[in-house]
Amino acid sequence: MSISLSMLLLITACAAVTILPRVIPFLIIRNLKLPVLAMKWLSYIPICILTALVVSSVLGEGGALSFDWFAIIVMIPTILFALWTKSLLFTVIIGVVLMAAMRFFAG
């Protein structure tokens, strides 16, 4: 398979547009001492993003009040695991593994 120069430039530009907005704020802020209130506010961002992802996946695509029952079934043990371990990383891993197993075995 060959790749043209324009396609390679497009892929490079897409990578730059994706990476730069994520890296530049960290480079700017890494040497700053933020106020306690700002640090507290920033600590809520991961859980807000995770909540938005979970809610959007549970509220299926069939309309305003349709539910993805696979997601709800997987969400219950995942929430219990999160409460037990208090680990965001392991909770996400458990949720992904349980959802993959549910979709593999239940179709």
Tab-separated table of N, CA and C in Angstrom:
chain	number	residue	atom	x	y	z
A	1	MET	N	0.844	-1.171	0.000
A	1	MET	CA	0.000	0.000	0.000
A	1	MET	C	0.896	1.244	0.000
A	2	SER	N	0.598	2.163	-0.859
A	2	SER	CA	1.379	3.399	-0.918
A	2	SER	C	0.561	4.534	-0.324
A	3	ILE	N	1.276	5.520	0.122
A	3	ILE	CA	0.621	6.684	0.724
A	3	ILE	C	1.145	7.930	0.023
A	4	SER	N	0.250	8.803	-0.332
A	4	SER	CA	0.655	10.023	-1.035
A	4	SER	C	1.157	11.054	-0.026
A	5	LEU	N	1.882	12.018	-0.537
A	5	LEU	CA	2.418	13.074	0.319
A	5	LEU	C	1.292	13.884	0.948
A	6	SER	N	0.244	14.152	0.179
A	6	SER	CA	-0.860	14.936	0.739
A	6	SER	C	-1.565	14.180	1.873
A	7	MET	N	-1.688	12.860	1.756
A	7	MET	CA	-2.304	12.076	2.816
A	7	MET	C	-1.405	12.058	4.052
A	8	LEU	N	-0.109	11.947	3.868
A	8	LEU	CA	0.828	11.975	4.994
A	8	LEU	C	0.786	13.326	5.698
A	9	LEU	N	0.706	14.410	4.933
A	9	LEU	CA	0.585	15.744	5.529
A	9	LEU	C	-0.737	15.913	6.269
A	10	LEU	N	-1.803	15.357	5.720
A	10	LEU	CA	-3.105	15.418	6.382
A	10	LEU	C	-3.076	14.663	7.712
A	11	ILE	N	-2.488	13.487	7.730
A	11	ILE	CA	-2.382	12.707	8.968
A	11	ILE	C	-1.535	13.450	9.994
A	12	THR	N	-0.435	14.051	9.549
A	12	THR	CA	0.423	14.818	10.450
A	12	THR	C	-0.309	16.032	11.014
A	13	ALA	N	-1.056	16.722	10.177
A	13	ALA	CA	-1.814	17.893	10.643
A	13	ALA	C	-2.895	17.472	11.636
A	14	CYS	N	-3.575	16.365	11.369
A	14	CYS	CA	-4.603	15.882	12.297
A	14	CYS	C	-3.989	15.505	13.647
A	15	ALA	N	-2.825	14.887	13.601
A	15	ALA	CA	-2.141	14.537	14.848
A	15	ALA	C	-1.760	15.794	15.626
A	16	ALA	N	-1.260	16.801	14.930
A	16	ALA	CA	-0.874	18.051	15.598
A	16	ALA	C	-2.087	18.743	16.202
A	17	VAL	N	-3.190	18.778	15.471
A	17	VAL	CA	-4.402	19.424	15.976
A	17	VAL	C	-4.956	18.662	17.176
A	18	THR	N	-4.754	17.363	17.219
A	18	THR	CA	-5.230	16.565	18.344
A	18	THR	C	-4.301	16.693	19.556
A	19	ILE	N	-3.007	16.678	19.333
A	19	ILE	CA	-2.040	16.660	20.435
A	19	ILE	C	-1.802	18.036	21.031
A	20	LEU	N	-1.653	19.046	20.212
A	20	LEU	CA	-1.272	20.372	20.715
A	20	LEU	C	-2.241	20.945	21.759
A	21	PRO	N	-3.550	20.900	21.558
A	21	PRO	CA	-4.433	21.451	22.592
A	21	PRO	C	-4.380	20.674	23.902
A	22	ARG	N	-3.898	19.459	23.860
A	22	ARG	CA	-3.787	18.664	25.079
A	22	ARG	C	-2.451	18.872	25.778
A	23	VAL	N	-1.426	19.167	25.012
A	23	VAL	CA	-0.085	19.293	25.587
A	23	VAL	C	0.217	20.722	26.025
A	24	ILE	N	-0.165	21.708	25.226
A	24	ILE	CA	0.179	23.101	25.521
A	24	ILE	C	-0.305	23.560	26.895
A	25	PRO	N	-1.559	23.270	27.307
A	25	PRO	CA	-1.963	23.704	28.649
A	25	PRO	C	-1.089	23.110	29.760
A	26	PHE	N	-0.670	21.872	29.618
A	26	PHE	CA	0.206	21.272	30.621
A	26	PHE	C	1.577	21.929	30.637
A	27	LEU	N	2.085	22.281	29.472
A	27	LEU	CA	3.375	22.962	29.418
A	27	LEU	C	3.302	24.352	30.036
A	28	ILE	N	2.191	25.035	29.841
A	28	ILE	CA	2.034	26.386	30.387
A	28	ILE	C	1.856	26.345	31.905
A	29	ILE	N	1.068	25.412	32.380
A	29	ILE	CA	0.653	25.427	33.785
A	29	ILE	C	1.584	24.648	34.720
A	30	ARG	N	2.492	23.854	34.179
A	30	ARG	CA	3.309	22.985	35.033
A	30	ARG	C	4.198	23.745	36.013
A	31	ASN	N	4.599	24.953	35.687
A	31	ASN	CA	5.460	25.717	36.584
A	31	ASN	C	4.707	26.757	37.408
A	32	LEU	N	3.392	26.795	37.271
A	32	LEU	CA	2.589	27.752	38.026
A	32	LEU	C	2.070	27.123	39.315
A	33	LYS	N	1.957	27.924	40.317
A	33	LYS	CA	1.345	27.495	41.569
A	33	LYS	C	-0.091	28.005	41.566
A	34	LEU	N	-1.034	27.084	41.410
A	34	LEU	CA	-2.438	27.473	41.347
A	34	LEU	C	-3.020	27.622	42.737
A	35	PRO	N	-4.002	28.493	42.886
A	35	PRO	CA	-4.666	28.641	44.179
A	35	PRO	C	-5.393	27.341	44.561
A	36	VAL	N	-5.614	27.168	45.852
A	36	VAL	CA	-6.262	25.958	46.366
A	36	VAL	C	-7.646	25.785	45.746
A	37	LEU	N	-8.383	26.875	45.604
A	37	LEU	CA	-9.718	26.797	45.024
A	37	LEU	C	-9.667	26.282	43.584
A	38	ALA	N	-8.699	26.738	42.806
A	38	ALA	CA	-8.557	26.268	41.430
A	38	ALA	C	-8.188	24.787	41.398
A	39	MET	N	-7.306	24.364	42.281
A	39	MET	CA	-6.925	22.948	42.344
A	39	MET	C	-8.117	22.082	42.730
A	40	LYS	N	-8.924	22.565	43.670
A	40	LYS	CA	-10.113	21.806	44.068
A	40	LYS	C	-11.085	21.704	42.897
A	41	TRP	N	-11.289	22.802	42.194
A	41	TRP	CA	-12.186	22.802	41.045
A	41	TRP	C	-11.675	21.852	39.964
A	42	LEU	N	-10.390	21.882	39.682
A	42	LEU	CA	-9.812	21.010	38.661
A	42	LEU	C	-9.900	19.538	39.044
A	43	SER	N	-9.946	19.233	40.334
A	43	SER	CA	-10.016	17.837	40.760
A	43	SER	C	-11.349	17.190	40.395
A	44	TYR	N	-12.379	17.984	40.110
A	44	TYR	CA	-13.683	17.433	39.752
A	44	TYR	C	-13.812	17.122	38.260
A	45	ILE	N	-12.902	17.581	37.456
A	45	ILE	CA	-13.020	17.405	36.012
A	45	ILE	C	-13.036	15.924	35.597
A	46	PRO	N	-12.142	15.062	36.082
A	46	PRO	CA	-12.203	13.657	35.633
A	46	PRO	C	-13.540	12.979	35.934
A	47	ILE	N	-14.095	13.203	37.112
A	47	ILE	CA	-15.358	12.553	37.446
A	47	ILE	C	-16.502	13.129	36.627
A	48	CYS	N	-16.436	14.411	36.276
A	48	CYS	CA	-17.474	15.009	35.429
A	48	CYS	C	-17.437	14.417	34.023
A	49	ILE	N	-16.252	14.256	33.497
A	49	ILE	CA	-16.110	13.681	32.161
A	49	ILE	C	-16.583	12.226	32.168
A	50	LEU	N	-16.179	11.470	33.174
A	50	LEU	CA	-16.599	10.074	33.268
A	50	LEU	C	-18.114	9.965	33.416
A	51	THR	N	-18.706	10.829	34.217
A	51	THR	CA	-20.161	10.821	34.388
A	51	THR	C	-20.872	11.132	33.075
A	52	ALA	N	-20.378	12.098	32.343
A	52	ALA	CA	-20.987	12.429	31.052
A	52	ALA	C	-20.903	11.254	30.088
A	53	LEU	N	-19.788	10.555	30.080
A	53	LEU	CA	-19.653	9.394	29.204
A	53	LEU	C	-20.599	8.267	29.609
A	54	VAL	N	-20.713	8.029	30.909
A	54	VAL	CA	-21.585	6.959	31.392
A	54	VAL	C	-23.043	7.283	31.094
A	55	VAL	N	-23.463	8.487	31.398
A	55	VAL	CA	-24.863	8.865	31.172
A	55	VAL	C	-25.204	8.797	29.683
A	56	SER	N	-24.305	9.261	28.829
A	56	SER	CA	-24.585	9.211	27.392
A	56	SER	C	-24.637	7.783	26.878
A	57	SER	N	-23.890	6.870	27.482
A	57	SER	CA	-23.953	5.484	27.024
A	57	SER	C	-25.169	4.756	27.578
A	58	VAL	N	-25.629	5.123	28.756
A	58	VAL	CA	-26.806	4.479	29.343
A	58	VAL	C	-28.079	4.934	28.646
A	59	LEU	N	-28.137	6.191	28.269
A	59	LEU	CA	-29.324	6.717	27.596
A	59	LEU	C	-29.269	6.404	26.113
A	60	GLY	N	-29.275	5.210	25.690
A	60	GLY	CA	-29.207	4.732	24.321
A	60	GLY	C	-29.495	5.740	23.229
A	61	GLU	N	-29.632	5.276	22.018
A	61	GLU	CA	-29.819	6.158	20.865
A	61	GLU	C	-31.254	6.170	20.364
A	62	GLY	N	-32.165	5.494	21.046
A	62	GLY	CA	-33.525	5.367	20.548
A	62	GLY	C	-34.447	6.506	20.910
A	63	GLY	N	-33.978	7.540	21.511
A	63	GLY	CA	-34.823	8.665	21.892
A	63	GLY	C	-34.455	9.159	23.275
A	64	ALA	N	-35.261	10.081	23.752
A	64	ALA	CA	-34.939	10.742	25.016
A	64	ALA	C	-34.998	9.794	26.214
A	65	LEU	N	-35.914	8.843	26.206
A	65	LEU	CA	-36.063	7.968	27.368
A	65	LEU	C	-35.778	6.503	27.051
A	66	SER	N	-34.912	6.229	26.092
A	66	SER	CA	-34.525	4.851	25.829
A	66	SER	C	-33.251	4.545	26.604
A	67	PHE	N	-33.125	3.304	27.031
A	67	PHE	CA	-31.978	2.908	27.841
A	67	PHE	C	-31.230	1.777	27.165
A	68	ASP	N	-29.933	1.766	27.338
A	68	ASP	CA	-29.101	0.657	26.897
A	68	ASP	C	-28.980	-0.292	28.092
A	69	TRP	N	-29.754	-1.366	28.069
A	69	TRP	CA	-29.827	-2.252	29.238
A	69	TRP	C	-28.513	-2.962	29.491
A	70	PHE	N	-27.720	-3.245	28.462
A	70	PHE	CA	-26.395	-3.827	28.687
A	70	PHE	C	-25.550	-2.881	29.539
A	71	ALA	N	-25.602	-1.603	29.207
A	71	ALA	CA	-24.824	-0.615	29.960
A	71	ALA	C	-25.297	-0.528	31.408
A	72	ILE	N	-26.605	-0.598	31.620
A	72	ILE	CA	-27.129	-0.527	32.987
A	72	ILE	C	-26.727	-1.763	33.785
A	73	ILE	N	-26.795	-2.937	33.163
A	73	ILE	CA	-26.409	-4.173	33.849
A	73	ILE	C	-24.929	-4.149	34.223
A	74	VAL	N	-24.092	-3.645	33.333
A	74	VAL	CA	-22.649	-3.565	33.605
A	74	VAL	C	-22.339	-2.456	34.603
A	75	MET	N	-23.129	-1.396	34.589
A	75	MET	CA	-22.871	-0.248	35.457
A	75	MET	C	-22.977	-0.608	36.939
A	76	ILE	N	-23.897	-1.495	37.296
A	76	ILE	CA	-24.114	-1.825	38.707
A	76	ILE	C	-22.867	-2.444	39.354
A	77	PRO	N	-22.287	-3.538	38.810
A	77	PRO	CA	-21.064	-4.059	39.444
A	77	PRO	C	-19.879	-3.101	39.327
A	78	THR	N	-19.861	-2.284	38.257
A	78	THR	CA	-18.763	-1.328	38.102
A	78	THR	C	-18.823	-0.258	39.189
A	79	ILE	N	-20.022	0.222	39.502
A	79	ILE	CA	-20.171	1.218	40.578
A	79	ILE	C	-19.800	0.604	41.920
A	80	LEU	N	-20.226	-0.623	42.164
A	80	LEU	CA	-19.865	-1.294	43.421
A	80	LEU	C	-18.355	-1.454	43.531
A	81	PHE	N	-17.713	-1.814	42.416
A	81	PHE	CA	-16.250	-1.939	42.418
A	81	PHE	C	-15.594	-0.589	42.686
A	82	ALA	N	-16.137	0.475	42.096
A	82	ALA	CA	-15.582	1.827	42.300
A	82	ALA	C	-15.699	2.237	43.760
A	83	LEU	N	-16.839	1.956	44.379
A	83	LEU	CA	-17.013	2.292	45.796
A	83	LEU	C	-16.078	1.482	46.682
A	84	TRP	N	-15.813	0.257	46.289
A	84	TRP	CA	-14.953	-0.620	47.088
A	84	TRP	C	-13.482	-0.229	46.973
A	85	THR	N	-13.008	0.047	45.737
A	85	THR	CA	-11.580	0.291	45.537
A	85	THR	C	-11.192	1.766	45.534
A	86	LYS	N	-12.118	2.662	45.169
A	86	LYS	CA	-11.828	4.093	45.044
A	86	LYS	C	-10.729	4.362	44.006
A	87	SER	N	-10.607	3.475	43.030
A	87	SER	CA	-9.584	3.621	41.995
A	87	SER	C	-10.243	3.864	40.652
A	88	LEU	N	-10.023	5.033	40.072
A	88	LEU	CA	-10.611	5.370	38.786
A	88	LEU	C	-10.060	4.475	37.680
A	89	LEU	N	-8.766	4.226	37.689
A	89	LEU	CA	-8.145	3.405	36.657
A	89	LEU	C	-8.728	1.994	36.649
A	90	PHE	N	-8.755	1.339	37.805
A	90	PHE	CA	-9.251	-0.031	37.854
A	90	PHE	C	-10.752	-0.091	37.606
A	91	THR	N	-11.475	0.938	38.005
A	91	THR	CA	-12.914	0.977	37.741
A	91	THR	C	-13.182	1.032	36.242
A	92	VAL	N	-12.440	1.866	35.529
A	92	VAL	CA	-12.607	1.955	34.079
A	92	VAL	C	-12.245	0.627	33.425
A	93	ILE	N	-11.165	0.017	33.862
A	93	ILE	CA	-10.753	-1.275	33.293
A	93	ILE	C	-11.828	-2.333	33.535
A	94	ILE	N	-12.349	-2.409	34.764
A	94	ILE	CA	-13.399	-3.384	35.082
A	94	ILE	C	-14.640	-3.117	34.232
A	95	GLY	N	-15.032	-1.862	34.101
A	95	GLY	CA	-16.199	-1.526	33.295
A	95	GLY	C	-16.035	-1.932	31.843
A	96	VAL	N	-14.865	-1.676	31.274
A	96	VAL	CA	-14.612	-2.031	29.874
A	96	VAL	C	-14.616	-3.546	29.702
A	97	VAL	N	-13.971	-4.256	30.616
A	97	VAL	CA	-13.925	-5.721	30.535
A	97	VAL	C	-15.325	-6.318	30.679
A	98	LEU	N	-16.099	-5.814	31.652
A	98	LEU	CA	-17.461	-6.326	31.832
A	98	LEU	C	-18.337	-6.038	30.622
A	99	MET	N	-18.224	-4.860	30.031
A	99	MET	CA	-19.024	-4.534	28.850
A	99	MET	C	-18.610	-5.399	27.666
A	100	ALA	N	-17.313	-5.617	27.506
A	100	ALA	CA	-16.853	-6.484	26.416
A	100	ALA	C	-17.381	-7.903	26.609
A	101	ALA	N	-17.326	-8.411	27.834
A	101	ALA	CA	-17.843	-9.754	28.111
A	101	ALA	C	-19.347	-9.821	27.869
A	102	MET	N	-20.065	-8.801	28.297
A	102	MET	CA	-21.518	-8.769	28.108
A	102	MET	C	-21.862	-8.795	26.613
A	103	ARG	N	-21.174	-7.985	25.845
A	103	ARG	CA	-21.461	-7.947	24.405
A	103	ARG	C	-21.018	-9.225	23.707
A	104	PHE	N	-19.940	-9.838	24.193
A	104	PHE	CA	-19.460	-11.088	23.574
A	104	PHE	C	-20.432	-12.231	23.843
A	105	PHE	N	-20.859	-12.352	25.111
A	105	PHE	CA	-21.694	-13.497	25.487
A	105	PHE	C	-23.186	-13.278	25.233
A	106	ALA	N	-23.652	-12.055	25.313
A	106	ALA	CA	-25.081	-11.804	25.149
A	106	ALA	C	-25.440	-11.282	23.765
A	107	GLY	N	-24.441	-10.997	22.982
A	107	GLY	CA	-24.716	-10.555	21.612
A	107	GLY	C	-24.846	-9.122	21.542
